[in-house]
Amino acid sequence: MTTYKSRRAEMLERLFVEERENAEYSRALKETEKEASNFEVIMMLPKLEKLKAIESAVYKKLFGDDPSKMKTSLTDEAEGEILELETLRPPASKRKRSIVDVASTDGTALVQPNLGSANQAPKPAAPAEVKPLSRLEEIQMRVGTKLKEEMGAAAWQRLRLINAKDVASEKERLERINYQAKLIPRRPGGRIHQYTSFAPATHDCRAYWSAEHGSQIQAAQTALNVHFQTVYEDDVEFRLWPEPADWKAFETDPEKGREILARAEKFLDFWIWEFLSRTTATDRVPLITCLDWFLKEEESPEYKRYVKLSVAPKPVNALTAKASFQARLV
């Protein structure tokens, strides 16, 4: 019986190695099938022979060499590497039976008459039972095998290496974030940054904060040596807090770093107070103007007024913030 294995995977693999698009294969296949339809001799061939002839022509279109003389050492070598990495261990029952048979044979040879059990050679321990694959693991294995066949061995191996690097990089990033979070105190519950402020959760307030596409925020960050972060949900929460602009400097001198964060928090409180104290849009001032008043401190009449009049405690969460702002924004 004539058999033929399609060379599609081999051609896609070579395109990948040569950094070419898979679409080239599709175009070449369509052109070849169209040309073959004009030749009655080819169309009358058995199915496998016709496929072989068409794929041979596609191979020549793509790579310009004779596929019958093409060496497949690259594919074979890559397949061997992956098979070596991915070969499954035999079922536990077979491995156990094999080892027991060998042990019994060797044990018979080692046992000597007239010797106590203490003097007998120890028998090898039975291997641990191999846990059978779960349904999900079986599906993942089948999908992986199918993808490997479609992509080719070299492309599959490269994809595995890239995925492994991505996983390691993401793990390192998350560990870094968790470490940095531990350097900054948190409010009870551990979720909210200690230097957090709450502003009115309205589109108007948010628009004043992010005016001029955030250029005013950038100026404030540069002046105060921080990065501002925000969480906004309409009519629920508008939370703002500063983070260190230079984490290495913060780690070197955490005490000084916290002083910088506390100062940036004061600026946020001042800006929020100014926004609330000016009820009409014509009275409200840009963020950059508030920054200038804040940096001048006691030399600024507006900042002095804020220090004198802002006696109420600031909200500590979104619920108390909303209740506090509703009365002032009516």
mmCIF file of C-alpha atoms in Angstrom:
data_model
loop_
_atom_site.group_PDB
_atom_site.id
_atom_site.type_symbol
_atom_site.label_atom_id
_atom_site.label_comp_id
_atom_site.label_asym_id
_atom_site.label_seq_id
_atom_site.Cartn_x
_atom_site.Cartn_y
_atom_site.Cartn_z
ATOM 1 C CA MET A 1 0.000 0.000 0.000
ATOM 2 C CA THR A 2 1.378 3.399 -1.002
ATOM 3 C CA THR A 3 1.806 5.865 1.835
ATOM 4 C CA TYR A 4 2.893 9.482 1.804
ATOM 5 C CA LYS A 5 3.434 11.929 4.666
ATOM 6 C CA SER A 6 2.542 15.513 3.868
ATOM 7 C CA ARG A 7 5.496 17.944 3.784
ATOM 8 C CA ARG A 8 3.388 20.917 4.894
ATOM 9 C CA ALA A 9 4.924 20.973 8.394
ATOM 10 C CA GLU A 10 8.433 20.736 6.926
ATOM 11 C CA MET A 11 7.819 23.686 4.594
ATOM 12 C CA LEU A 12 6.265 25.827 7.343
ATOM 13 C CA GLU A 13 9.228 25.033 9.588
ATOM 14 C CA ARG A 14 11.738 26.104 6.946
ATOM 15 C CA LEU A 15 9.809 29.332 6.350
ATOM 16 C CA PHE A 16 9.953 29.991 10.102
ATOM 17 C CA VAL A 17 13.708 29.309 10.265
ATOM 18 C CA GLU A 18 14.252 31.668 7.313
ATOM 19 C CA GLU A 19 12.040 34.273 9.056
ATOM 20 C CA ARG A 20 9.483 34.262 6.238
ATOM 21 C CA GLU A 21 5.697 34.484 6.445
ATOM 22 C CA ASN A 22 3.417 31.419 6.443
ATOM 23 C CA ALA A 23 1.298 33.261 3.882
ATOM 24 C CA GLU A 24 3.971 32.475 1.259
ATOM 25 C CA TYR A 25 3.101 28.790 1.604
ATOM 26 C CA SER A 26 -0.619 29.483 1.149
ATOM 27 C CA ARG A 27 -0.007 31.568 -1.981
ATOM 28 C CA ALA A 28 2.337 28.983 -3.508
ATOM 29 C CA LEU A 29 -0.150 26.172 -2.791
ATOM 30 C CA LYS A 30 -3.041 28.040 -4.446
ATOM 31 C CA GLU A 31 -0.923 28.845 -7.517
ATOM 32 C CA THR A 32 0.241 25.236 -7.834
ATOM 33 C CA GLU A 33 -3.267 23.793 -7.446
ATOM 34 C CA LYS A 34 -4.528 26.197 -10.106
ATOM 35 C CA GLU A 35 -1.727 25.186 -12.481
ATOM 36 C CA ALA A 36 -2.279 21.473 -11.767
ATOM 37 C CA SER A 37 -5.967 21.752 -12.645
ATOM 38 C CA ASN A 38 -4.912 22.479 -16.249
ATOM 39 C CA PHE A 39 -3.020 19.181 -16.536
ATOM 40 C CA GLU A 40 -5.287 16.174 -16.918
ATOM 41 C CA VAL A 41 -2.423 13.762 -16.222
ATOM 42 C CA ILE A 42 -1.883 15.205 -12.737
ATOM 43 C CA MET A 43 -5.580 15.394 -11.917
ATOM 44 C CA MET A 44 -6.012 11.697 -12.814
ATOM 45 C CA LEU A 45 -3.317 10.589 -10.367
ATOM 46 C CA PRO A 46 -4.348 8.785 -7.171
ATOM 47 C CA LYS A 47 -4.959 11.107 -4.233
ATOM 48 C CA LEU A 48 -1.608 10.547 -2.493
ATOM 49 C CA GLU A 49 0.400 10.719 -5.723
ATOM 50 C CA LYS A 50 -1.348 13.956 -6.680
ATOM 51 C CA LEU A 51 -0.625 15.437 -3.221
ATOM 52 C CA LYS A 52 3.024 14.409 -3.535
ATOM 53 C CA ALA A 53 3.358 16.041 -6.967
ATOM 54 C CA ILE A 54 1.656 19.260 -5.844
ATOM 55 C CA GLU A 55 3.751 19.564 -2.658
ATOM 56 C CA SER A 56 6.932 18.910 -4.642
ATOM 57 C CA ALA A 57 6.030 21.806 -6.941
ATOM 58 C CA VAL A 58 5.157 24.038 -3.958
ATOM 59 C CA TYR A 59 8.526 23.222 -2.365
ATOM 60 C CA LYS A 60 10.343 24.244 -5.567
ATOM 61 C CA LYS A 61 8.361 27.492 -5.755
ATOM 62 C CA LEU A 62 9.258 28.408 -2.182
ATOM 63 C CA PHE A 63 12.872 27.281 -1.947
ATOM 64 C CA GLY A 64 14.059 26.632 -5.503
ATOM 65 C CA ASP A 65 15.715 23.270 -4.762
ATOM 66 C CA ASP A 66 14.718 19.677 -5.423
ATOM 67 C CA PRO A 67 12.813 18.372 -2.385
ATOM 68 C CA SER A 68 13.814 14.782 -3.215
ATOM 69 C CA LYS A 69 17.440 15.787 -2.637
ATOM 70 C CA MET A 70 16.695 18.013 0.329
ATOM 71 C CA LYS A 71 18.420 16.955 3.538
ATOM 72 C CA THR A 72 16.179 16.741 6.560
ATOM 73 C CA SER A 73 18.898 16.652 9.184
ATOM 74 C CA LEU A 74 17.696 19.915 10.743
ATOM 75 C CA THR A 75 14.212 18.515 11.225
ATOM 76 C CA ASP A 76 15.423 15.132 12.409
ATOM 77 C CA GLU A 77 17.875 16.699 14.844
ATOM 78 C CA ALA A 78 15.285 19.068 16.303
ATOM 79 C CA GLU A 79 12.689 16.265 16.509
ATOM 80 C CA GLY A 80 15.230 14.115 18.348
ATOM 81 C CA GLU A 81 15.938 16.870 20.861
ATOM 82 C CA ILE A 82 12.260 17.425 21.581
ATOM 83 C CA LEU A 83 11.493 13.702 21.761
ATOM 84 C CA GLU A 84 14.320 13.342 24.245
ATOM 85 C CA LEU A 85 12.883 16.205 26.320
ATOM 86 C CA GLU A 86 9.272 15.105 26.065
ATOM 87 C CA THR A 87 9.406 11.274 26.068
ATOM 88 C CA LEU A 88 6.913 10.084 28.623
ATOM 89 C CA ARG A 89 7.929 7.520 31.226
ATOM 90 C CA PRO A 90 6.304 4.083 30.707
ATOM 91 C CA PRO A 91 3.258 3.249 32.836
ATOM 92 C CA ALA A 92 4.012 2.465 36.454
ATOM 93 C CA SER A 93 2.756 -1.136 36.179
ATOM 94 C CA LYS A 94 5.175 -1.984 33.345
ATOM 95 C CA ARG A 95 8.145 -0.297 35.013
ATOM 96 C CA LYS A 96 7.391 -2.005 38.300
ATOM 97 C CA ARG A 97 7.071 -5.450 36.683
ATOM 98 C CA SER A 98 10.311 -4.998 34.775
ATOM 99 C CA ILE A 99 12.260 -3.916 37.837
ATOM 100 C CA VAL A 100 10.816 -6.721 39.962
ATOM 101 C CA ASP A 101 11.801 -9.299 37.332
ATOM 102 C CA VAL A 102 15.355 -7.979 37.226
ATOM 103 C CA ALA A 103 15.515 -7.825 40.997
ATOM 104 C CA SER A 104 14.319 -11.418 41.345
ATOM 105 C CA THR A 105 16.900 -12.637 38.829
ATOM 106 C CA ASP A 106 19.715 -10.687 40.430
ATOM 107 C CA GLY A 107 18.521 -11.616 43.890
ATOM 108 C CA THR A 108 18.669 -15.319 43.073
ATOM 109 C CA ALA A 109 22.248 -14.945 41.920
ATOM 110 C CA LEU A 110 23.205 -13.007 45.017
ATOM 111 C CA VAL A 111 21.590 -15.299 47.602
ATOM 112 C CA GLN A 112 24.088 -17.734 49.040
ATOM 113 C CA PRO A 113 23.244 -20.787 51.110
ATOM 114 C CA ASN A 114 23.835 -20.906 54.865
ATOM 115 C CA LEU A 115 23.863 -17.068 55.157
ATOM 116 C CA GLY A 116 21.543 -15.162 57.466
ATOM 117 C CA SER A 117 19.205 -12.498 56.154
ATOM 118 C CA ALA A 118 21.437 -9.791 57.625
ATOM 119 C CA ASN A 119 24.261 -10.914 55.337
ATOM 120 C CA GLN A 120 22.166 -11.069 52.197
ATOM 121 C CA ALA A 121 22.596 -8.325 49.575
ATOM 122 C CA PRO A 122 19.743 -5.760 49.827
ATOM 123 C CA LYS A 123 17.137 -5.807 47.092
ATOM 124 C CA PRO A 124 16.520 -2.561 45.198
ATOM 125 C CA ALA A 125 13.550 -0.543 46.442
ATOM 126 C CA ALA A 126 10.391 -0.575 44.369
ATOM 127 C CA PRO A 127 9.913 2.621 42.336
ATOM 128 C CA ALA A 128 7.326 5.196 43.361
ATOM 129 C CA GLU A 129 3.979 4.990 41.636
ATOM 130 C CA VAL A 130 3.587 7.422 38.733
ATOM 131 C CA LYS A 131 0.430 9.472 39.069
ATOM 132 C CA PRO A 132 -1.754 9.080 35.953
ATOM 133 C CA LEU A 133 -2.380 12.158 33.829
ATOM 134 C CA SER A 134 -5.533 14.112 34.529
ATOM 135 C CA ARG A 135 -8.084 14.823 31.805
ATOM 136 C CA LEU A 136 -6.770 18.391 31.448
ATOM 137 C CA GLU A 137 -3.154 17.193 31.188
ATOM 138 C CA GLU A 138 -4.130 14.688 28.487
ATOM 139 C CA ILE A 139 -5.859 17.432 26.475
ATOM 140 C CA GLN A 140 -2.852 19.751 26.881
ATOM 141 C CA MET A 141 -0.533 16.975 25.695
ATOM 142 C CA ARG A 142 -2.656 16.263 22.598
ATOM 143 C CA VAL A 143 -2.916 19.961 21.728
ATOM 144 C CA GLY A 144 0.837 20.397 22.216
ATOM 145 C CA THR A 145 1.589 17.404 19.988
ATOM 146 C CA LYS A 146 -0.697 18.732 17.257
ATOM 147 C CA LEU A 147 0.866 22.200 17.403
ATOM 148 C CA LYS A 148 4.354 20.714 17.249
ATOM 149 C CA GLU A 149 3.418 18.768 14.113
ATOM 150 C CA GLU A 150 1.926 21.852 12.443
ATOM 151 C CA MET A 151 4.725 24.259 13.391
ATOM 152 C CA GLY A 152 7.667 21.930 12.925
ATOM 153 C CA ALA A 153 10.183 20.774 15.504
ATOM 154 C CA ALA A 154 12.555 23.753 15.386
ATOM 155 C CA ALA A 155 9.748 26.325 15.631
ATOM 156 C CA TRP A 156 8.123 24.389 18.488
ATOM 157 C CA GLN A 157 11.368 24.236 20.453
ATOM 158 C CA ARG A 158 11.934 27.960 19.958
ATOM 159 C CA LEU A 159 8.383 28.726 21.143
ATOM 160 C CA ARG A 160 8.944 26.682 24.309
ATOM 161 C CA LEU A 161 12.147 28.584 25.085
ATOM 162 C CA ILE A 162 10.416 31.957 24.554
ATOM 163 C CA ASN A 163 7.523 30.949 26.839
ATOM 164 C CA ALA A 164 9.942 29.827 29.554
ATOM 165 C CA LYS A 165 11.737 33.192 29.419
ATOM 166 C CA ASP A 166 8.409 35.075 29.573
ATOM 167 C CA VAL A 167 7.322 33.126 32.657
ATOM 168 C CA ALA A 168 10.629 33.824 34.413
ATOM 169 C CA SER A 169 10.464 37.531 33.511
ATOM 170 C CA GLU A 170 6.868 37.878 34.765
ATOM 171 C CA LYS A 171 7.747 36.097 38.013
ATOM 172 C CA GLU A 172 10.676 38.461 38.567
ATOM 173 C CA ARG A 173 8.452 41.502 37.855
ATOM 174 C CA LEU A 174 5.787 40.399 40.364
ATOM 175 C CA GLU A 175 8.403 39.675 43.027
ATOM 176 C CA ARG A 176 9.805 43.182 42.498
ATOM 177 C CA ILE A 177 6.349 44.777 42.842
ATOM 178 C CA ASN A 178 5.638 42.839 46.042
ATOM 179 C CA TYR A 179 9.004 43.835 47.485
ATOM 180 C CA GLN A 180 8.434 47.523 46.699
ATOM 181 C CA ALA A 181 4.951 47.387 48.216
ATOM 182 C CA LYS A 182 6.429 46.174 51.506
ATOM 183 C CA LEU A 183 8.693 49.246 51.691
ATOM 184 C CA ILE A 184 5.734 51.648 51.882
ATOM 185 C CA PRO A 185 3.371 51.563 54.884
ATOM 186 C CA ARG A 186 -0.243 50.610 54.269
ATOM 187 C CA ARG A 187 -3.458 51.546 55.975
ATOM 188 C CA PRO A 188 -5.348 48.911 57.987
ATOM 189 C CA GLY A 189 -6.340 46.122 55.628
ATOM 190 C CA GLY A 190 -3.112 46.364 53.632
ATOM 191 C CA ARG A 191 -4.677 47.436 50.337
ATOM 192 C CA ILE A 192 -4.520 51.243 50.444
ATOM 193 C CA HIS A 193 -1.251 53.149 50.344
ATOM 194 C CA GLN A 194 -0.632 55.196 53.523
ATOM 195 C CA TYR A 195 -0.071 58.412 51.527
ATOM 196 C CA THR A 196 -3.432 58.168 49.729
ATOM 197 C CA SER A 197 -5.908 60.998 49.181
ATOM 198 C CA PHE A 198 -9.510 60.868 47.940
ATOM 199 C CA ALA A 199 -10.968 63.407 45.516
ATOM 200 C CA PRO A 200 -14.578 63.778 44.300
ATOM 201 C CA ALA A 201 -15.372 60.912 41.899
ATOM 202 C CA THR A 202 -16.779 63.202 39.196
ATOM 203 C CA HIS A 203 -15.839 63.736 35.565
ATOM 204 C CA ASP A 204 -15.285 67.422 36.325
ATOM 205 C CA CYS A 205 -12.699 66.728 39.025
ATOM 206 C CA ARG A 206 -10.950 64.110 36.938
ATOM 207 C CA ALA A 207 -10.794 66.495 33.971
ATOM 208 C CA TYR A 208 -9.092 69.172 36.102
ATOM 209 C CA TRP A 209 -6.570 66.603 37.316
ATOM 210 C CA SER A 210 -5.622 65.313 33.858
ATOM 211 C CA ALA A 211 -5.929 68.598 31.927
ATOM 212 C CA GLU A 212 -3.696 69.248 28.920
ATOM 213 C CA HIS A 213 -3.223 65.507 28.347
ATOM 214 C CA GLY A 214 -1.450 65.075 31.664
ATOM 215 C CA SER A 215 1.293 67.641 31.043
ATOM 216 C CA GLN A 216 0.460 69.453 34.310
ATOM 217 C CA ILE A 217 0.666 66.158 36.222
ATOM 218 C CA GLN A 218 4.089 65.586 34.681
ATOM 219 C CA ALA A 219 5.237 69.008 35.892
ATOM 220 C CA ALA A 220 4.007 68.239 39.416
ATOM 221 C CA GLN A 221 5.753 64.848 39.397
ATOM 222 C CA THR A 222 9.041 66.446 38.370
ATOM 223 C CA ALA A 223 8.789 69.183 41.000
ATOM 224 C CA LEU A 224 7.900 66.773 43.816
ATOM 225 C CA ASN A 225 10.119 63.863 42.672
ATOM 226 C CA VAL A 226 7.308 61.290 42.622
ATOM 227 C CA HIS A 227 5.015 59.406 40.261
ATOM 228 C CA PHE A 228 1.296 59.897 40.863
ATOM 229 C CA GLN A 229 -1.033 56.909 40.560
ATOM 230 C CA THR A 230 -4.827 57.036 40.419
ATOM 231 C CA VAL A 231 -7.876 54.773 40.544
ATOM 232 C CA TYR A 232 -11.107 56.232 39.158
ATOM 233 C CA GLU A 233 -14.634 54.809 39.085
ATOM 234 C CA ASP A 234 -17.372 57.269 38.245
ATOM 235 C CA ASP A 235 -19.450 58.301 41.271
ATOM 236 C CA VAL A 236 -17.686 55.664 43.408
ATOM 237 C CA GLU A 237 -14.011 56.424 43.927
ATOM 238 C CA PHE A 238 -11.232 58.774 42.808
ATOM 239 C CA ARG A 239 -8.142 57.691 44.711
ATOM 240 C CA LEU A 240 -4.719 59.323 44.243
ATOM 241 C CA TRP A 241 -1.334 58.527 45.756
ATOM 242 C CA PRO A 242 2.376 59.168 45.094
ATOM 243 C CA GLU A 243 5.058 56.538 44.493
ATOM 244 C CA PRO A 244 8.847 57.024 44.456
ATOM 245 C CA ALA A 245 10.248 58.330 41.198
ATOM 246 C CA ASP A 246 13.504 56.500 41.964
ATOM 247 C CA TRP A 247 13.023 53.176 43.734
ATOM 248 C CA LYS A 248 16.753 52.579 44.145
ATOM 249 C CA ALA A 249 17.143 55.889 45.991
ATOM 250 C CA PHE A 250 14.085 55.058 48.093
ATOM 251 C CA GLU A 251 15.543 51.665 49.056
ATOM 252 C CA THR A 252 18.855 53.310 49.953
ATOM 253 C CA ASP A 253 17.222 55.878 52.261
ATOM 254 C CA PRO A 254 13.605 54.861 53.050
ATOM 255 C CA GLU A 255 13.186 57.564 55.706
ATOM 256 C CA LYS A 256 13.952 60.370 53.276
ATOM 257 C CA GLY A 257 11.822 58.645 50.644
ATOM 258 C CA ARG A 258 8.811 58.612 52.950
ATOM 259 C CA GLU A 259 9.273 62.317 53.661
ATOM 260 C CA ILE A 260 9.068 62.962 49.912
ATOM 261 C CA LEU A 261 5.888 60.890 49.667
ATOM 262 C CA ALA A 262 4.319 62.687 52.647
ATOM 263 C CA ARG A 263 5.033 66.062 51.011
ATOM 264 C CA ALA A 264 3.443 64.908 47.759
ATOM 265 C CA GLU A 265 0.399 63.760 49.739
ATOM 266 C CA LYS A 266 0.091 67.277 51.215
ATOM 267 C CA PHE A 267 0.062 68.681 47.699
ATOM 268 C CA LEU A 268 -2.779 66.335 46.747
ATOM 269 C CA ASP A 269 -4.766 67.414 49.814
ATOM 270 C CA PHE A 270 -4.180 71.080 48.969
ATOM 271 C CA TRP A 271 -5.299 70.607 45.354
ATOM 272 C CA ILE A 272 -8.461 68.746 46.431
ATOM 273 C CA TRP A 273 -9.274 71.428 49.018
ATOM 274 C CA GLU A 274 -8.831 74.167 46.403
ATOM 275 C CA PHE A 275 -11.099 72.316 43.959
ATOM 276 C CA LEU A 276 -13.829 71.944 46.584
ATOM 277 C CA SER A 277 -13.563 75.515 47.846
ATOM 278 C CA ARG A 278 -14.228 76.967 44.370
ATOM 279 C CA THR A 279 -17.751 75.943 43.411
ATOM 280 C CA THR A 280 -17.911 77.398 39.881
ATOM 281 C CA ALA A 281 -15.787 76.522 36.867
ATOM 282 C CA THR A 282 -14.766 80.162 36.377
ATOM 283 C CA ASP A 283 -13.297 80.284 39.890
ATOM 284 C CA ARG A 284 -11.308 77.058 39.688
ATOM 285 C CA VAL A 285 -7.612 77.170 38.947
ATOM 286 C CA PRO A 286 -5.421 74.735 36.980
ATOM 287 C CA LEU A 287 -3.326 72.087 38.671
ATOM 288 C CA ILE A 288 -0.120 73.890 37.713
ATOM 289 C CA THR A 289 -1.292 77.026 39.553
ATOM 290 C CA CYS A 290 -1.960 74.995 42.699
ATOM 291 C CA LEU A 291 1.532 73.535 42.382
ATOM 292 C CA ASP A 292 3.053 77.014 42.251
ATOM 293 C CA TRP A 293 1.132 78.086 45.385
ATOM 294 C CA PHE A 294 2.133 74.884 47.176
ATOM 295 C CA LEU A 295 5.842 75.295 46.395
ATOM 296 C CA LYS A 296 5.782 78.891 47.713
ATOM 297 C CA GLU A 297 4.218 77.648 50.965
ATOM 298 C CA GLU A 298 3.834 80.517 53.494
ATOM 299 C CA GLU A 299 4.630 83.100 50.824
ATOM 300 C CA SER A 300 1.413 82.143 49.068
ATOM 301 C CA PRO A 301 -1.814 83.676 50.529
ATOM 302 C CA GLU A 302 -3.813 80.787 49.073
ATOM 303 C CA TYR A 303 -1.682 78.148 50.776
ATOM 304 C CA LYS A 304 -1.772 80.062 54.073
ATOM 305 C CA ARG A 305 -5.574 80.154 53.818
ATOM 306 C CA TYR A 306 -5.600 76.384 53.268
ATOM 307 C CA VAL A 307 -3.399 75.777 56.328
ATOM 308 C CA LYS A 308 -5.677 77.953 58.441
ATOM 309 C CA LEU A 309 -9.051 76.615 57.304
ATOM 310 C CA SER A 310 -8.482 72.942 56.522
ATOM 311 C CA VAL A 311 -9.217 71.581 59.973
ATOM 312 C CA ALA A 312 -11.560 68.687 59.102
ATOM 313 C CA PRO A 313 -9.901 65.231 58.991
ATOM 314 C CA LYS A 314 -9.398 63.869 55.479
ATOM 315 C CA PRO A 315 -11.488 60.881 54.315
ATOM 316 C CA VAL A 316 -9.854 57.498 54.871
ATOM 317 C CA ASN A 317 -11.826 55.492 52.294
ATOM 318 C CA ALA A 318 -14.130 55.920 49.307
ATOM 319 C CA LEU A 319 -17.363 55.767 51.337
ATOM 320 C CA THR A 320 -16.425 58.492 53.817
ATOM 321 C CA ALA A 321 -15.008 60.557 50.955
ATOM 322 C CA LYS A 322 -18.267 60.392 49.001
ATOM 323 C CA ALA A 323 -20.337 61.352 52.050
ATOM 324 C CA SER A 324 -18.000 64.252 52.841
ATOM 325 C CA PHE A 325 -17.930 65.631 49.290
ATOM 326 C CA GLN A 326 -21.672 65.381 48.591
ATOM 327 C CA ALA A 327 -22.514 68.113 51.091
ATOM 328 C CA ARG A 328 -19.825 70.450 49.750
ATOM 329 C CA LEU A 329 -20.582 69.931 46.045
ATOM 330 C CA VAL A 330 -24.358 70.547 46.283
#
